[in-house]
Amino acid sequence: MSSSTVPSRTAPRLRVGDTLRVALGVLAPTVAQGAIARRPRAMALAERFDLDGQAVRTVQDLHRRHGDGPVQLAIPGRRLALVLGGDDVHQVLGGSPEPFALATREKQGALDQFQPHGVLVSHGREREARRALNETVLDTPHPVHRLAGDLVTTVREEARAVAERAGATGRLDWDGFSAGWRRVVRRVVLGDAAADDEGLQDDLDTLRYRANWSYFLPNSRSRRDRLRRRLAAYVERAEPGSLAGLLAEAAPAQDGGVDPVDQIPQWLFAFDPAGMAAIRALALLTVDREEGDRARAELRDVDLDTPQELRRLRAAVLESVRLWPTTPMILRETTRDTELAGTRLPAGTAVLVYAPFFHRDADDLDVAHRFTPDLWTGEGPVGDARTAWPLVPFSEGPGVCPGQNLVLLSTSTFLATLLEHHDYALEHPRALDPDAVPGVISPFAVRFRTTSR
């Protein structure tokens, strides 16, 4: 839409008091928990005081008072519009990257710490080329990746080791779960040679924690360069059955700014919160006996060594991400004056979709706080309710996560292997109710008693 056809009425500007409520009650807790790398202490406090639940109620109150149109926050030095209407979510995400660019100022400041040439901080032709390479390697449209045979073998090996240790000790916690999961991630992305590469993991983790500060913290170029050299070595090795191997085959020439090696940190980064979603899905399946039984019943009828969609477990992971979004703040930035809900957003406006509000707004979603995997299967009384209201656990539109299917295949296979010969009883959080799921559960504190079958 040209600027001459954009409405002259701008989105209403919140009063200072409401802006402070959003800044302190929505933005600050989300940033404090870690936008790029989760902070365990901050998440423990968020769980204790239900900060995300309070944030949803704050945005819900704004929606009731202002309706569906976007509202502007009175933040000095930055024009920020908060999306309140479901249709606007679809317009913004469907209208990426033009006129709603993914490469916002805040995102560029954060991801420059460890992936300065990644697809999420790209625009125009560079983004098109980088996105195409990501989709080729990640096999984006296919529920079962073309390397699924190797992937499933890797996931099951590591998950069996986690389950066996848990069965022997009678305990499964985040440390044990994540150690196995991270070995899966390194092997799937880089190859078996990376299974024990803790040095690479330490460099990536350090850079991700620095990225939480976005452009407020200088880059650690020496560490970033060292990470890049490590990754380039795995691409040069091009181990068969790994994403690095596919990348070496698919990567075009360096012209055009594609930078194949710099696409890898995003894959490693995205798999990390996937593990958090998986352990929380396991927690929900242990307290909801009916859903847990349905998941186990599906497993009895399949050969888990054969790559396939595990619909019930995929749905459980998707529902975990709906209830606790791993990307709570979806940011876009207008590339020109444009229209949203009949109002004008000037060029350079940051547009925020606060996913927990849309996922947990009981005014528009009857099952907002209930563990409901059937939202993702089309079965049961809720049917395919997500089409009527924006549920965007992996975003949507042209900016949808290109690794969504790969993540769901990996996490569902990991969970299936854990459940294959072991039973779990949730120790923490003790009072998790699948019919009234709290706004925050820290994955770092999830803990199970484990018994072998």
PDB file of C-alpha atoms in Angstrom, residues 94-297:
ATOM      1  CA  GLY A  94       1.286 -12.769   6.879  1.00  0.00           C
ATOM      2  CA  GLY A  95       2.700  -9.432   5.737  1.00  0.00           C
ATOM      3  CA  SER A  96       6.280 -10.274   6.603  1.00  0.00           C
ATOM      4  CA  PRO A  97       8.838  -9.252   5.444  1.00  0.00           C
ATOM      5  CA  GLU A  98       7.068  -6.450   3.557  1.00  0.00           C
ATOM      6  CA  PRO A  99       5.791  -4.196   5.013  1.00  0.00           C
ATOM      7  CA  PHE A 100       6.425  -5.925   8.378  1.00  0.00           C
ATOM      8  CA  ALA A 101      10.130  -6.746   8.438  1.00  0.00           C
ATOM      9  CA  LEU A 102      11.475  -9.492  10.692  1.00  0.00           C
ATOM     10  CA  ALA A 103      14.854  -7.765  11.055  1.00  0.00           C
ATOM     11  CA  THR A 104      13.936  -5.308  13.806  1.00  0.00           C
ATOM     12  CA  ARG A 105      16.463  -3.069  15.533  1.00  0.00           C
ATOM     13  CA  GLU A 106      16.231  -5.085  18.773  1.00  0.00           C
ATOM     14  CA  LYS A 107      16.610  -8.424  17.011  1.00  0.00           C
ATOM     15  CA  GLN A 108      19.601  -7.247  15.032  1.00  0.00           C
ATOM     16  CA  GLY A 109      21.284  -6.018  18.212  1.00  0.00           C
ATOM     17  CA  ALA A 110      20.731  -9.374  19.920  1.00  0.00           C
ATOM     18  CA  LEU A 111      21.545 -11.819  17.148  1.00  0.00           C
ATOM     19  CA  ASP A 112      24.588  -9.886  15.988  1.00  0.00           C
ATOM     20  CA  GLN A 113      26.264 -11.432  19.036  1.00  0.00           C
ATOM     21  CA  PHE A 114      26.366 -14.898  17.464  1.00  0.00           C
ATOM     22  CA  GLN A 115      24.687 -14.956  14.026  1.00  0.00           C
ATOM     23  CA  PRO A 116      25.167 -11.575  12.312  1.00  0.00           C
ATOM     24  CA  HIS A 117      24.260 -13.008   8.908  1.00  0.00           C
ATOM     25  CA  GLY A 118      21.364 -15.223   9.981  1.00  0.00           C
ATOM     26  CA  VAL A 119      18.009 -15.221   8.249  1.00  0.00           C
ATOM     27  CA  LEU A 120      16.194 -13.589  11.192  1.00  0.00           C
ATOM     28  CA  VAL A 121      18.238 -10.391  10.844  1.00  0.00           C
ATOM     29  CA  SER A 122      18.062 -10.295   7.048  1.00  0.00           C
ATOM     30  CA  HIS A 123      15.887  -8.404   4.605  1.00  0.00           C
ATOM     31  CA  GLY A 124      15.345  -8.196   0.873  1.00  0.00           C
ATOM     32  CA  ARG A 125      17.276 -10.462  -1.467  1.00  0.00           C
ATOM     33  CA  GLU A 126      19.692 -11.571   1.248  1.00  0.00           C
ATOM     34  CA  ARG A 127      16.788 -12.830   3.324  1.00  0.00           C
ATOM     35  CA  GLU A 128      15.258 -14.636   0.351  1.00  0.00           C
ATOM     36  CA  ALA A 129      18.504 -16.483  -0.370  1.00  0.00           C
ATOM     37  CA  ARG A 130      19.169 -17.332   3.290  1.00  0.00           C
ATOM     38  CA  ARG A 131      15.582 -18.418   3.899  1.00  0.00           C
ATOM     39  CA  ALA A 132      15.686 -20.670   0.813  1.00  0.00           C
ATOM     40  CA  LEU A 133      18.870 -22.337   2.072  1.00  0.00           C
ATOM     41  CA  ASN A 134      17.339 -22.859   5.533  1.00  0.00           C
ATOM     42  CA  GLU A 135      14.191 -24.401   4.072  1.00  0.00           C
ATOM     43  CA  THR A 136      16.226 -26.722   1.843  1.00  0.00           C
ATOM     44  CA  VAL A 137      18.387 -28.070   4.663  1.00  0.00           C
ATOM     45  CA  LEU A 138      15.611 -28.187   7.270  1.00  0.00           C
ATOM     46  CA  ASP A 139      13.161 -29.796   4.819  1.00  0.00           C
ATOM     47  CA  THR A 140      10.600 -27.267   6.017  1.00  0.00           C
ATOM     48  CA  PRO A 141       7.301 -28.511   4.539  1.00  0.00           C
ATOM     49  CA  HIS A 142       7.743 -32.185   5.414  1.00  0.00           C
ATOM     50  CA  PRO A 143       6.648 -33.645   8.784  1.00  0.00           C
ATOM     51  CA  VAL A 144       9.277 -36.386   8.374  1.00  0.00           C
ATOM     52  CA  HIS A 145      12.681 -34.994   7.393  1.00  0.00           C
ATOM     53  CA  ARG A 146      14.594 -36.722   4.598  1.00  0.00           C
ATOM     54  CA  LEU A 147      17.323 -37.567   7.127  1.00  0.00           C
ATOM     55  CA  ALA A 148      14.756 -38.966   9.541  1.00  0.00           C
ATOM     56  CA  GLY A 149      16.316 -42.436   9.549  1.00  0.00           C
ATOM     57  CA  ASP A 150      19.580 -41.103  10.954  1.00  0.00           C
ATOM     58  CA  LEU A 151      17.823 -38.541  13.126  1.00  0.00           C
ATOM     59  CA  VAL A 152      15.511 -41.050  14.809  1.00  0.00           C
ATOM     60  CA  THR A 153      18.427 -43.389  15.506  1.00  0.00           C
ATOM     61  CA  THR A 154      20.356 -40.551  17.154  1.00  0.00           C
ATOM     62  CA  VAL A 155      17.394 -39.295  19.190  1.00  0.00           C
ATOM     63  CA  ARG A 156      16.524 -42.770  20.441  1.00  0.00           C
ATOM     64  CA  GLU A 157      20.107 -43.568  21.433  1.00  0.00           C
ATOM     65  CA  GLU A 158      20.390 -40.448  23.560  1.00  0.00           C
ATOM     66  CA  ALA A 159      16.871 -40.653  24.974  1.00  0.00           C
ATOM     67  CA  ARG A 160      17.383 -44.298  25.992  1.00  0.00           C
ATOM     68  CA  ALA A 161      20.502 -43.277  27.870  1.00  0.00           C
ATOM     69  CA  VAL A 162      18.532 -40.542  29.684  1.00  0.00           C
ATOM     70  CA  ALA A 163      15.710 -42.956  30.520  1.00  0.00           C
ATOM     71  CA  GLU A 164      18.066 -45.665  31.756  1.00  0.00           C
ATOM     72  CA  ARG A 165      19.895 -43.260  34.060  1.00  0.00           C
ATOM     73  CA  ALA A 166      16.566 -41.951  35.343  1.00  0.00           C
ATOM     74  CA  GLY A 167      15.317 -45.495  35.939  1.00  0.00           C
ATOM     75  CA  ALA A 168      18.493 -46.407  37.826  1.00  0.00           C
ATOM     76  CA  THR A 169      18.408 -43.325  40.064  1.00  0.00           C
ATOM     77  CA  GLY A 170      14.623 -43.079  40.320  1.00  0.00           C
ATOM     78  CA  ARG A 171      14.807 -39.438  39.288  1.00  0.00           C
ATOM     79  CA  LEU A 172      14.620 -37.313  36.149  1.00  0.00           C
ATOM     80  CA  ASP A 173      15.271 -33.582  36.312  1.00  0.00           C
ATOM     81  CA  TRP A 174      16.223 -30.822  33.906  1.00  0.00           C
ATOM     82  CA  ASP A 175      19.954 -31.456  34.217  1.00  0.00           C
ATOM     83  CA  GLY A 176      19.618 -35.074  33.170  1.00  0.00           C
ATOM     84  CA  PHE A 177      17.032 -34.340  30.511  1.00  0.00           C
ATOM     85  CA  SER A 178      18.893 -31.415  28.943  1.00  0.00           C
ATOM     86  CA  ALA A 179      22.265 -33.172  28.913  1.00  0.00           C
ATOM     87  CA  GLY A 180      20.818 -35.885  26.679  1.00  0.00           C
ATOM     88  CA  TRP A 181      18.798 -33.417  24.626  1.00  0.00           C
ATOM     89  CA  ARG A 182      21.811 -31.218  23.905  1.00  0.00           C
ATOM     90  CA  ARG A 183      23.793 -34.231  22.743  1.00  0.00           C
ATOM     91  CA  VAL A 184      20.908 -34.947  20.352  1.00  0.00           C
ATOM     92  CA  VAL A 185      21.028 -31.379  19.044  1.00  0.00           C
ATOM     93  CA  ARG A 186      24.780 -31.355  18.465  1.00  0.00           C
ATOM     94  CA  ARG A 187      24.708 -34.742  16.726  1.00  0.00           C
ATOM     95  CA  VAL A 188      21.694 -33.911  14.540  1.00  0.00           C
ATOM     96  CA  VAL A 189      23.011 -30.506  13.509  1.00  0.00           C
ATOM     97  CA  LEU A 190      26.768 -31.102  13.321  1.00  0.00           C
ATOM     98  CA  GLY A 191      27.285 -34.862  13.337  1.00  0.00           C
ATOM     99  CA  ASP A 192      28.343 -37.517  15.829  1.00  0.00           C
ATOM    100  CA  ALA A 193      31.780 -35.937  16.189  1.00  0.00           C
ATOM    101  CA  ALA A 194      30.117 -32.998  17.984  1.00  0.00           C
ATOM    102  CA  ALA A 195      28.377 -35.110  20.628  1.00  0.00           C
ATOM    103  CA  ASP A 196      30.847 -34.158  23.359  1.00  0.00           C
ATOM    104  CA  ASP A 197      31.874 -30.730  22.064  1.00  0.00           C
ATOM    105  CA  GLU A 198      31.201 -28.837  25.274  1.00  0.00           C
ATOM    106  CA  GLY A 199      33.575 -26.069  24.213  1.00  0.00           C
ATOM    107  CA  LEU A 200      31.330 -25.174  21.318  1.00  0.00           C
ATOM    108  CA  GLN A 201      28.307 -25.362  23.608  1.00  0.00           C
ATOM    109  CA  ASP A 202      29.937 -23.052  26.152  1.00  0.00           C
ATOM    110  CA  ASP A 203      30.789 -20.478  23.495  1.00  0.00           C
ATOM    111  CA  LEU A 204      27.261 -20.523  22.109  1.00  0.00           C
ATOM    112  CA  ASP A 205      25.663 -20.305  25.561  1.00  0.00           C
ATOM    113  CA  THR A 206      27.880 -17.380  26.567  1.00  0.00           C
ATOM    114  CA  LEU A 207      27.054 -15.488  23.382  1.00  0.00           C
ATOM    115  CA  ARG A 208      23.350 -16.174  23.791  1.00  0.00           C
ATOM    116  CA  TYR A 209      23.354 -14.791  27.326  1.00  0.00           C
ATOM    117  CA  ARG A 210      25.137 -11.707  25.998  1.00  0.00           C
ATOM    118  CA  ALA A 211      22.484 -11.481  23.276  1.00  0.00           C
ATOM    119  CA  ASN A 212      19.799 -11.102  25.968  1.00  0.00           C
ATOM    120  CA  TRP A 213      21.107  -7.527  26.318  1.00  0.00           C
ATOM    121  CA  SER A 214      20.595  -6.824  22.597  1.00  0.00           C
ATOM    122  CA  TYR A 215      22.560  -3.750  21.457  1.00  0.00           C
ATOM    123  CA  PHE A 216      23.202  -2.621  25.041  1.00  0.00           C
ATOM    124  CA  LEU A 217      26.199  -4.950  25.321  1.00  0.00           C
ATOM    125  CA  PRO A 218      29.233  -4.866  22.982  1.00  0.00           C
ATOM    126  CA  ASN A 219      29.922  -7.887  20.830  1.00  0.00           C
ATOM    127  CA  SER A 220      32.495 -10.452  21.931  1.00  0.00           C
ATOM    128  CA  ARG A 221      34.057 -10.750  18.490  1.00  0.00           C
ATOM    129  CA  SER A 222      36.826 -13.120  19.556  1.00  0.00           C
ATOM    130  CA  ARG A 223      34.360 -15.645  20.980  1.00  0.00           C
ATOM    131  CA  ARG A 224      32.017 -15.212  18.021  1.00  0.00           C
ATOM    132  CA  ASP A 225      34.884 -15.817  15.596  1.00  0.00           C
ATOM    133  CA  ARG A 226      35.958 -18.894  17.556  1.00  0.00           C
ATOM    134  CA  LEU A 227      32.404 -20.279  17.404  1.00  0.00           C
ATOM    135  CA  ARG A 228      32.319 -19.672  13.686  1.00  0.00           C
ATOM    136  CA  ARG A 229      35.617 -21.503  13.168  1.00  0.00           C
ATOM    137  CA  ARG A 230      34.300 -24.495  15.126  1.00  0.00           C
ATOM    138  CA  LEU A 231      31.121 -24.586  13.052  1.00  0.00           C
ATOM    139  CA  ALA A 232      32.986 -24.179   9.768  1.00  0.00           C
ATOM    140  CA  ALA A 233      35.112 -27.199  10.665  1.00  0.00           C
ATOM    141  CA  TYR A 234      31.994 -29.348  11.034  1.00  0.00           C
ATOM    142  CA  VAL A 235      30.661 -28.120   7.689  1.00  0.00           C
ATOM    143  CA  GLU A 236      34.013 -28.950   6.103  1.00  0.00           C
ATOM    144  CA  ARG A 237      33.779 -32.424   7.669  1.00  0.00           C
ATOM    145  CA  ALA A 238      30.223 -32.678   6.248  1.00  0.00           C
ATOM    146  CA  GLU A 239      29.326 -35.772   8.249  1.00  0.00           C
ATOM    147  CA  PRO A 240      26.657 -37.824   6.426  1.00  0.00           C
ATOM    148  CA  GLY A 241      23.287 -37.843   8.169  1.00  0.00           C
ATOM    149  CA  SER A 242      23.784 -34.393   9.729  1.00  0.00           C
ATOM    150  CA  LEU A 243      22.371 -31.006   8.854  1.00  0.00           C
ATOM    151  CA  ALA A 244      25.941 -29.785   8.400  1.00  0.00           C
ATOM    152  CA  GLY A 245      26.367 -32.460   5.738  1.00  0.00           C
ATOM    153  CA  LEU A 246      23.236 -31.287   3.941  1.00  0.00           C
ATOM    154  CA  LEU A 247      24.394 -27.694   4.237  1.00  0.00           C
ATOM    155  CA  ALA A 248      27.696 -28.522   2.556  1.00  0.00           C
ATOM    156  CA  GLU A 249      25.762 -30.099  -0.324  1.00  0.00           C
ATOM    157  CA  ALA A 250      23.118 -27.371  -0.656  1.00  0.00           C
ATOM    158  CA  ALA A 251      25.071 -24.203   0.096  1.00  0.00           C
ATOM    159  CA  PRO A 252      25.478 -21.900  -2.893  1.00  0.00           C
ATOM    160  CA  ALA A 253      28.561 -19.850  -3.587  1.00  0.00           C
ATOM    161  CA  GLN A 254      29.352 -17.177  -1.024  1.00  0.00           C
ATOM    162  CA  ASP A 255      28.259 -14.317  -3.293  1.00  0.00           C
ATOM    163  CA  GLY A 256      24.921 -12.763  -2.425  1.00  0.00           C
ATOM    164  CA  GLY A 257      25.713 -12.680   1.275  1.00  0.00           C
ATOM    165  CA  VAL A 258      24.205 -16.099   2.059  1.00  0.00           C
ATOM    166  CA  ASP A 259      26.961 -17.142   4.504  1.00  0.00           C
ATOM    167  CA  PRO A 260      25.988 -20.815   4.996  1.00  0.00           C
ATOM    168  CA  VAL A 261      27.961 -21.314   8.219  1.00  0.00           C
ATOM    169  CA  ASP A 262      26.193 -18.400   9.874  1.00  0.00           C
ATOM    170  CA  GLN A 263      22.829 -20.161   9.485  1.00  0.00           C
ATOM    171  CA  ILE A 264      23.865 -22.927  11.899  1.00  0.00           C
ATOM    172  CA  PRO A 265      23.761 -20.967  15.207  1.00  0.00           C
ATOM    173  CA  GLN A 266      20.042 -20.389  14.734  1.00  0.00           C
ATOM    174  CA  TRP A 267      19.435 -24.137  14.424  1.00  0.00           C
ATOM    175  CA  LEU A 268      21.369 -24.854  17.603  1.00  0.00           C
ATOM    176  CA  PHE A 269      19.641 -21.940  19.332  1.00  0.00           C
ATOM    177  CA  ALA A 270      16.114 -22.966  18.288  1.00  0.00           C
ATOM    178  CA  PHE A 271      16.547 -26.573  19.427  1.00  0.00           C
ATOM    179  CA  ASP A 272      17.344 -25.435  22.981  1.00  0.00           C
ATOM    180  CA  PRO A 273      13.886 -24.069  23.873  1.00  0.00           C
ATOM    181  CA  ALA A 274      12.431 -27.099  22.100  1.00  0.00           C
ATOM    182  CA  GLY A 275      13.886 -29.215  24.900  1.00  0.00           C
ATOM    183  CA  MET A 276      12.163 -26.960  27.426  1.00  0.00           C
ATOM    184  CA  ALA A 277       8.879 -27.436  25.608  1.00  0.00           C
ATOM    185  CA  ALA A 278       9.418 -31.207  25.621  1.00  0.00           C
ATOM    186  CA  ILE A 279      10.056 -31.567  29.365  1.00  0.00           C
ATOM    187  CA  ARG A 280       7.012 -29.417  30.131  1.00  0.00           C
ATOM    188  CA  ALA A 281       4.942 -31.545  27.750  1.00  0.00           C
ATOM    189  CA  LEU A 282       6.093 -34.603  29.707  1.00  0.00           C
ATOM    190  CA  ALA A 283       4.997 -32.898  32.921  1.00  0.00           C
ATOM    191  CA  LEU A 284       1.541 -32.260  31.483  1.00  0.00           C
ATOM    192  CA  LEU A 285       1.201 -35.827  30.217  1.00  0.00           C
ATOM    193  CA  THR A 286       2.039 -37.195  33.679  1.00  0.00           C
ATOM    194  CA  VAL A 287      -0.665 -35.162  35.439  1.00  0.00           C
ATOM    195  CA  ASP A 288      -3.332 -35.600  32.752  1.00  0.00           C
ATOM    196  CA  ARG A 289      -3.833 -39.350  32.866  1.00  0.00           C
ATOM    197  CA  GLU A 290      -6.278 -39.457  29.966  1.00  0.00           C
ATOM    198  CA  GLU A 291      -3.913 -37.628  27.623  1.00  0.00           C
ATOM    199  CA  GLY A 292      -0.977 -39.653  28.894  1.00  0.00           C
ATOM    200  CA  ASP A 293      -2.846 -42.892  28.196  1.00  0.00           C
ATOM    201  CA  ARG A 294      -3.755 -41.712  24.690  1.00  0.00           C
ATOM    202  CA  ALA A 295      -0.116 -40.949  23.947  1.00  0.00           C
ATOM    203  CA  ARG A 296       1.037 -44.338  25.262  1.00  0.00           C
ATOM    204  CA  ALA A 297      -1.701 -46.120  23.303  1.00  0.00           C
TER     205      ALA A 297
END
